Amino acid sequence: MNKPVLDIQERPTVGQWVTLSLQHLFAMFGATILVPYLVGLDPSIALFTSGLGTLAFLLITKWQVPAYLGSSFAYIAPIIAAKTSGGPGAAMIGSFLAGLVYGIVALIIKKAGYRWVMKLLPPVVVGPVIIVIGLGLAGTAVGMAMNGPDGKYSLLHFSVALVTLAATIICSVLARGMLSLIPVLVGIVVGYVYALAVGLVDLSKVAAAKWFEWPDFLIPFVDYPVHVTAQIVMLMVPVAIVTLSEHIGHQLVLSKVVGRDLIQKPGLHRSILGDGTATMISALLGGPPKTTYGENIGVLAITRVYSVYVLAGAAVIAIAFGFVGKITALISSIPTPVMGGVSILLFGIIASSGLRMLVDSRVDFGETRNLVIASVILVIGIGGAVLKISESFQITGMALSAIAGVLLNFVLPGRPSAVENMFEEEKNDHVA
């Protein structure tokens, strides 16, 4: 590990604090506002709850885990499905229940350790499910990119998406320093400017918006009745299987970056509880589920600034931005093909990250067992299979594929032993 510029508990100067915190804000901004944009939630609430959730996470982890929590892409399809069947309130109830699962898992880990989680969610299960998440959204991204407001093909709209996509790719591949960490934000800005030039942006709402504006929070029992149904549970809760694994992966990578075993101290149970608490807070206010962000881990790795105070500063700024009406209106004015162009790359990266997990974990597809598990997950998830028990109880697509993968991993013979943590794995590699 390189010597940190600012270690986890070190405080920056005021000037450093603002600059470094803004850097983290920009890193998460594009992806965090994209999720509510896609599912029809308020971007200002997503910003506000990402900041509030991050502060809760830092508090629960005893200010020892430098992480930022943004909107989770894994829940896009389930939220859309839940909203279709029961409105926004149903999606929030499902999100809260998913966060509650995190709390239950954290409690079990506190009592029984975390090795069982590694056995439940091996790479051969999680990798293909992550691929399903990305490829399952491919049609949504392409539709946003190609079609006009009337739902018909539009070359003009597609050109906006292609310019956005090109800018994002160029920034991802060629940019250096901070720009290399915010390709999504750069792509959105370039696409927005191009869309403005060709007449696809309406700035009237931005001009009319107030500088200070209270977000349109979605409160349970006030804005919607709370009814927990089997369908909501099966739509949202199984996705926690995937996001729990994503969380563990992020904690392992973050441990490598900062040179401390965060799985042991402050403990995986604390970080999982922090993640789940952030998701529940978000659900209670009308925001999307939360997850630790790889983009911000990348910022930590590049800058070697690990200070939790910097992450807390980014959270406070995000909360403040949630109350700036001009910013909310500006986000809402972004044309659909701009988001479509960014989504083509983002959803592809999600799918590719699942493939990367399989490669990095050295999953051997020469073994029939692994081939069977991955094949079943991919076809059930991407094919949109549905297990319909009744009209009010059904398990769909991604959730069904995740459950099928977990069951197959337990039932099929030859299950390998789980590596307990990354440090053990590295030690074994050196011995070999």
mmCIF file of N, CA and C in Angstrom, residues 7-79:
data_model
loop_
_atom_site.group_PDB
_atom_site.id
_atom_site.type_symbol
_atom_site.label_atom_id
_atom_site.label_comp_id
_atom_site.label_asym_id
_atom_site.label_seq_id
_atom_site.Cartn_x
_atom_site.Cartn_y
_atom_site.Cartn_z
ATOM 1 N N ASP A 7 -4.853 9.833 6.080
ATOM 2 C CA ASP A 7 -5.348 8.529 6.526
ATOM 3 C C ASP A 7 -6.800 8.642 7.001
ATOM 4 N N ILE A 8 -7.369 7.499 7.361
ATOM 5 C CA ILE A 8 -8.806 7.409 7.628
ATOM 6 C C ILE A 8 -9.290 8.415 8.667
ATOM 7 N N GLN A 9 -8.532 8.607 9.727
ATOM 8 C CA GLN A 9 -8.977 9.490 10.806
ATOM 9 C C GLN A 9 -8.376 10.891 10.735
ATOM 10 N N GLU A 10 -7.624 11.195 9.696
ATOM 11 C CA GLU A 10 -6.997 12.516 9.587
ATOM 12 C C GLU A 10 -7.958 13.530 8.978
ATOM 13 N N ARG A 11 -7.903 14.749 9.497
ATOM 14 C CA ARG A 11 -8.778 15.808 8.994
ATOM 15 C C ARG A 11 -8.025 16.694 7.999
ATOM 16 N N PRO A 12 -8.676 17.009 6.878
ATOM 17 C CA PRO A 12 -8.044 17.918 5.920
ATOM 18 C C PRO A 12 -8.196 19.366 6.370
ATOM 19 N N THR A 13 -7.460 20.257 5.726
ATOM 20 C CA THR A 13 -7.687 21.687 5.956
ATOM 21 C C THR A 13 -9.016 22.056 5.309
ATOM 22 N N VAL A 14 -9.533 23.236 5.621
ATOM 23 C CA VAL A 14 -10.832 23.646 5.091
ATOM 24 C C VAL A 14 -10.825 23.660 3.568
ATOM 25 N N GLY A 15 -9.751 24.221 2.985
ATOM 26 C CA GLY A 15 -9.651 24.286 1.530
ATOM 27 C C GLY A 15 -9.612 22.899 0.900
ATOM 28 N N GLN A 16 -8.801 22.018 1.472
ATOM 29 C CA GLN A 16 -8.729 20.636 0.991
ATOM 30 C C GLN A 16 -10.078 19.944 1.143
ATOM 31 N N TRP A 17 -10.717 20.182 2.277
ATOM 32 C CA TRP A 17 -11.975 19.506 2.603
ATOM 33 C C TRP A 17 -13.022 19.733 1.513
ATOM 34 N N VAL A 18 -13.226 20.991 1.140
ATOM 35 C CA VAL A 18 -14.238 21.322 0.130
ATOM 36 C C VAL A 18 -13.886 20.706 -1.220
ATOM 37 N N THR A 19 -12.629 20.881 -1.645
ATOM 38 C CA THR A 19 -12.202 20.378 -2.957
ATOM 39 C C THR A 19 -12.302 18.862 -3.040
ATOM 40 N N LEU A 20 -11.784 18.176 -2.031
ATOM 41 C CA LEU A 20 -11.767 16.717 -2.038
ATOM 42 C C LEU A 20 -13.177 16.133 -1.907
ATOM 43 N N SER A 21 -14.025 16.801 -1.149
ATOM 44 C CA SER A 21 -15.405 16.339 -0.999
ATOM 45 C C SER A 21 -16.178 16.500 -2.309
ATOM 46 N N LEU A 22 -15.975 17.633 -2.990
ATOM 47 C CA LEU A 22 -16.620 17.850 -4.293
ATOM 48 C C LEU A 22 -16.183 16.788 -5.300
ATOM 49 N N GLN A 23 -14.921 16.388 -5.198
ATOM 50 C CA GLN A 23 -14.391 15.349 -6.078
ATOM 51 C C GLN A 23 -15.193 14.052 -5.922
ATOM 52 N N HIS A 24 -15.467 13.665 -4.687
ATOM 53 C CA HIS A 24 -16.272 12.459 -4.428
ATOM 54 C C HIS A 24 -17.715 12.661 -4.886
ATOM 55 N N LEU A 25 -18.230 13.861 -4.715
ATOM 56 C CA LEU A 25 -19.595 14.147 -5.149
ATOM 57 C C LEU A 25 -19.724 13.969 -6.663
ATOM 58 N N PHE A 26 -18.759 14.492 -7.412
ATOM 59 C CA PHE A 26 -18.791 14.362 -8.869
ATOM 60 C C PHE A 26 -18.665 12.909 -9.301
ATOM 61 N N ALA A 27 -17.863 12.129 -8.563
ATOM 62 C CA ALA A 27 -17.657 10.730 -8.916
ATOM 63 C C ALA A 27 -18.948 9.933 -8.848
ATOM 64 N N MET A 28 -19.796 10.231 -7.880
ATOM 65 C CA MET A 28 -21.022 9.451 -7.718
ATOM 66 C C MET A 28 -22.229 10.089 -8.397
ATOM 67 N N PHE A 29 -22.104 11.350 -8.795
ATOM 68 C CA PHE A 29 -23.270 12.133 -9.197
ATOM 69 C C PHE A 29 -24.014 11.530 -10.391
ATOM 70 N N GLY A 30 -23.290 11.259 -11.476
ATOM 71 C CA GLY A 30 -23.944 10.792 -12.704
ATOM 72 C C GLY A 30 -24.736 9.516 -12.499
ATOM 73 N N ALA A 31 -24.112 8.516 -11.867
ATOM 74 C CA ALA A 31 -24.783 7.236 -11.666
ATOM 75 C C ALA A 31 -25.928 7.344 -10.658
ATOM 76 N N THR A 32 -25.735 8.166 -9.626
ATOM 77 C CA THR A 32 -26.761 8.295 -8.585
ATOM 78 C C THR A 32 -28.042 8.929 -9.111
ATOM 79 N N ILE A 33 -27.921 9.927 -9.992
ATOM 80 C CA ILE A 33 -29.140 10.549 -10.529
ATOM 81 C C ILE A 33 -29.732 9.741 -11.678
ATOM 82 N N LEU A 34 -28.931 8.861 -12.296
ATOM 83 C CA LEU A 34 -29.431 8.059 -13.418
ATOM 84 C C LEU A 34 -30.492 7.067 -12.951
ATOM 85 N N VAL A 35 -30.286 6.465 -11.787
ATOM 86 C CA VAL A 35 -31.228 5.450 -11.290
ATOM 87 C C VAL A 35 -32.628 6.034 -11.084
ATOM 88 N N PRO A 36 -32.794 7.127 -10.316
ATOM 89 C CA PRO A 36 -34.147 7.682 -10.172
ATOM 90 C C PRO A 36 -34.720 8.163 -11.505
ATOM 91 N N TYR A 37 -33.861 8.641 -12.382
ATOM 92 C CA TYR A 37 -34.308 9.081 -13.711
ATOM 93 C C TYR A 37 -34.940 7.907 -14.459
ATOM 94 N N LEU A 38 -34.321 6.742 -14.365
ATOM 95 C CA LEU A 38 -34.803 5.564 -15.091
ATOM 96 C C LEU A 38 -36.080 4.981 -14.495
ATOM 97 N N VAL A 39 -36.220 5.056 -13.183
ATOM 98 C CA VAL A 39 -37.365 4.415 -12.526
ATOM 99 C C VAL A 39 -38.483 5.392 -12.179
ATOM 100 N N GLY A 40 -38.305 6.675 -12.489
ATOM 101 C CA GLY A 40 -39.368 7.640 -12.253
ATOM 102 C C GLY A 40 -39.464 8.159 -10.836
ATOM 103 N N LEU A 41 -38.322 8.243 -10.140
ATOM 104 C CA LEU A 41 -38.289 8.825 -8.802
ATOM 105 C C LEU A 41 -37.638 10.203 -8.878
ATOM 106 N N ASP A 42 -37.697 10.953 -7.800
ATOM 107 C CA ASP A 42 -37.188 12.318 -7.748
ATOM 108 C C ASP A 42 -35.664 12.318 -7.554
ATOM 109 N N PRO A 43 -34.885 12.852 -8.521
ATOM 110 C CA PRO A 43 -33.420 12.881 -8.376
ATOM 111 C C PRO A 43 -32.948 13.647 -7.144
ATOM 112 N N SER A 44 -33.684 14.677 -6.747
ATOM 113 C CA SER A 44 -33.275 15.453 -5.570
ATOM 114 C C SER A 44 -33.349 14.605 -4.307
ATOM 115 N N ILE A 45 -34.344 13.722 -4.245
ATOM 116 C CA ILE A 45 -34.455 12.820 -3.089
ATOM 117 C C ILE A 45 -33.327 11.795 -3.122
ATOM 118 N N ALA A 46 -32.956 11.353 -4.329
ATOM 119 C CA ALA A 46 -31.844 10.411 -4.455
ATOM 120 C C ALA A 46 -30.547 11.032 -3.944
ATOM 121 N N LEU A 47 -30.323 12.312 -4.276
ATOM 122 C CA LEU A 47 -29.139 13.015 -3.782
ATOM 123 C C LEU A 47 -29.184 13.178 -2.264
ATOM 124 N N PHE A 48 -30.331 13.644 -1.774
ATOM 125 C CA PHE A 48 -30.492 13.868 -0.341
ATOM 126 C C PHE A 48 -30.270 12.579 0.451
ATOM 127 N N THR A 49 -30.908 11.493 0.003
ATOM 128 C CA THR A 49 -30.819 10.228 0.745
ATOM 129 C C THR A 49 -29.451 9.573 0.590
ATOM 130 N N SER A 50 -28.742 9.850 -0.507
ATOM 131 C CA SER A 50 -27.391 9.304 -0.633
ATOM 132 C C SER A 50 -26.486 9.948 0.409
ATOM 133 N N GLY A 51 -26.647 11.242 0.613
ATOM 134 C CA GLY A 51 -25.869 11.922 1.642
ATOM 135 C C GLY A 51 -26.238 11.475 3.037
ATOM 136 N N LEU A 52 -27.542 11.408 3.302
ATOM 137 C CA LEU A 52 -28.016 10.980 4.624
ATOM 138 C C LEU A 52 -27.612 9.538 4.897
ATOM 139 N N GLY A 53 -27.745 8.680 3.887
ATOM 140 C CA GLY A 53 -27.370 7.276 4.039
ATOM 141 C C GLY A 53 -25.886 7.094 4.284
ATOM 142 N N THR A 54 -25.070 7.913 3.614
ATOM 143 C CA THR A 54 -23.621 7.839 3.807
ATOM 144 C C THR A 54 -23.239 8.234 5.231
ATOM 145 N N LEU A 55 -23.862 9.292 5.743
ATOM 146 C CA LEU A 55 -23.590 9.697 7.134
ATOM 147 C C LEU A 55 -23.986 8.600 8.121
ATOM 148 N N ALA A 56 -25.131 7.956 7.879
ATOM 149 C CA ALA A 56 -25.567 6.848 8.737
ATOM 150 C C ALA A 56 -24.571 5.690 8.668
ATOM 151 N N PHE A 57 -24.088 5.402 7.463
ATOM 152 C CA PHE A 57 -23.108 4.328 7.267
ATOM 153 C C PHE A 57 -21.822 4.628 8.034
ATOM 154 N N LEU A 58 -21.324 5.855 7.917
ATOM 155 C CA LEU A 58 -20.089 6.230 8.604
ATOM 156 C C LEU A 58 -20.255 6.136 10.118
ATOM 157 N N LEU A 59 -21.427 6.520 10.600
ATOM 158 C CA LEU A 59 -21.695 6.462 12.044
ATOM 159 C C LEU A 59 -21.731 5.015 12.534
ATOM 160 N N ILE A 60 -22.408 4.141 11.795
ATOM 161 C CA ILE A 60 -22.553 2.739 12.196
ATOM 162 C C ILE A 60 -21.217 2.002 12.130
ATOM 163 N N THR A 61 -20.371 2.379 11.174
ATOM 164 C CA THR A 61 -19.061 1.729 11.054
ATOM 165 C C THR A 61 -17.984 2.421 11.906
ATOM 166 N N LYS A 62 -18.424 3.229 12.864
ATOM 167 C CA LYS A 62 -17.536 3.890 13.816
ATOM 168 C C LYS A 62 -16.512 4.789 13.130
ATOM 169 N N TRP A 63 -16.871 5.379 12.008
ATOM 170 C CA TRP A 63 -15.998 6.280 11.258
ATOM 171 C C TRP A 63 -14.680 5.603 10.898
ATOM 172 N N GLN A 64 -14.763 4.328 10.549
ATOM 173 C CA GLN A 64 -13.557 3.561 10.200
ATOM 174 C C GLN A 64 -13.576 3.041 8.762
ATOM 175 N N VAL A 65 -14.681 3.214 8.046
ATOM 176 C CA VAL A 65 -14.786 2.711 6.671
ATOM 177 C C VAL A 65 -15.075 3.883 5.735
ATOM 178 N N PRO A 66 -14.083 4.329 4.973
ATOM 179 C CA PRO A 66 -14.300 5.458 4.053
ATOM 180 C C PRO A 66 -15.038 5.025 2.786
ATOM 181 N N ALA A 67 -16.338 5.141 2.792
ATOM 182 C CA ALA A 67 -17.149 4.706 1.641
ATOM 183 C C ALA A 67 -18.288 5.690 1.420
ATOM 184 N N TYR A 68 -18.700 5.814 0.156
ATOM 185 C CA TYR A 68 -19.861 6.637 -0.182
ATOM 186 C C TYR A 68 -20.950 5.736 -0.737
ATOM 187 N N LEU A 69 -22.207 5.998 -0.339
ATOM 188 C CA LEU A 69 -23.332 5.182 -0.781
ATOM 189 C C LEU A 69 -24.204 5.951 -1.765
ATOM 190 N N GLY A 70 -24.363 5.391 -2.957
ATOM 191 C CA GLY A 70 -25.193 5.996 -3.990
ATOM 192 C C GLY A 70 -26.314 5.059 -4.399
ATOM 193 N N SER A 71 -27.037 5.418 -5.442
ATOM 194 C CA SER A 71 -28.188 4.633 -5.910
ATOM 195 C C SER A 71 -27.732 3.298 -6.488
ATOM 196 N N SER A 72 -28.458 2.231 -6.156
ATOM 197 C CA SER A 72 -28.109 0.888 -6.614
ATOM 198 C C SER A 72 -28.773 0.565 -7.956
ATOM 199 N N PHE A 73 -27.970 0.125 -8.928
ATOM 200 C CA PHE A 73 -28.491 -0.253 -10.237
ATOM 201 C C PHE A 73 -29.199 -1.601 -10.197
ATOM 202 N N ALA A 74 -28.861 -2.433 -9.215
ATOM 203 C CA ALA A 74 -29.429 -3.782 -9.159
ATOM 204 C C ALA A 74 -30.947 -3.766 -8.997
ATOM 205 N N TYR A 75 -31.485 -2.680 -8.446
ATOM 206 C CA TYR A 75 -32.922 -2.630 -8.146
ATOM 207 C C TYR A 75 -33.746 -1.919 -9.221
ATOM 208 N N ILE A 76 -33.117 -1.534 -10.340
ATOM 209 C CA ILE A 76 -33.857 -0.783 -11.360
ATOM 210 C C ILE A 76 -35.065 -1.566 -11.871
ATOM 211 N N ALA A 77 -34.833 -2.773 -12.380
ATOM 212 C CA ALA A 77 -35.933 -3.569 -12.923
ATOM 213 C C ALA A 77 -36.975 -3.925 -11.854
ATOM 214 N N PRO A 78 -36.568 -4.354 -10.650
ATOM 215 C CA PRO A 78 -37.569 -4.638 -9.605
ATOM 216 C C PRO A 78 -38.399 -3.418 -9.202
ATOM 217 N N ILE A 79 -37.771 -2.235 -9.127
ATOM 218 C CA ILE A 79 -38.523 -1.025 -8.767
ATOM 219 C C ILE A 79 -39.562 -0.709 -9.837
#
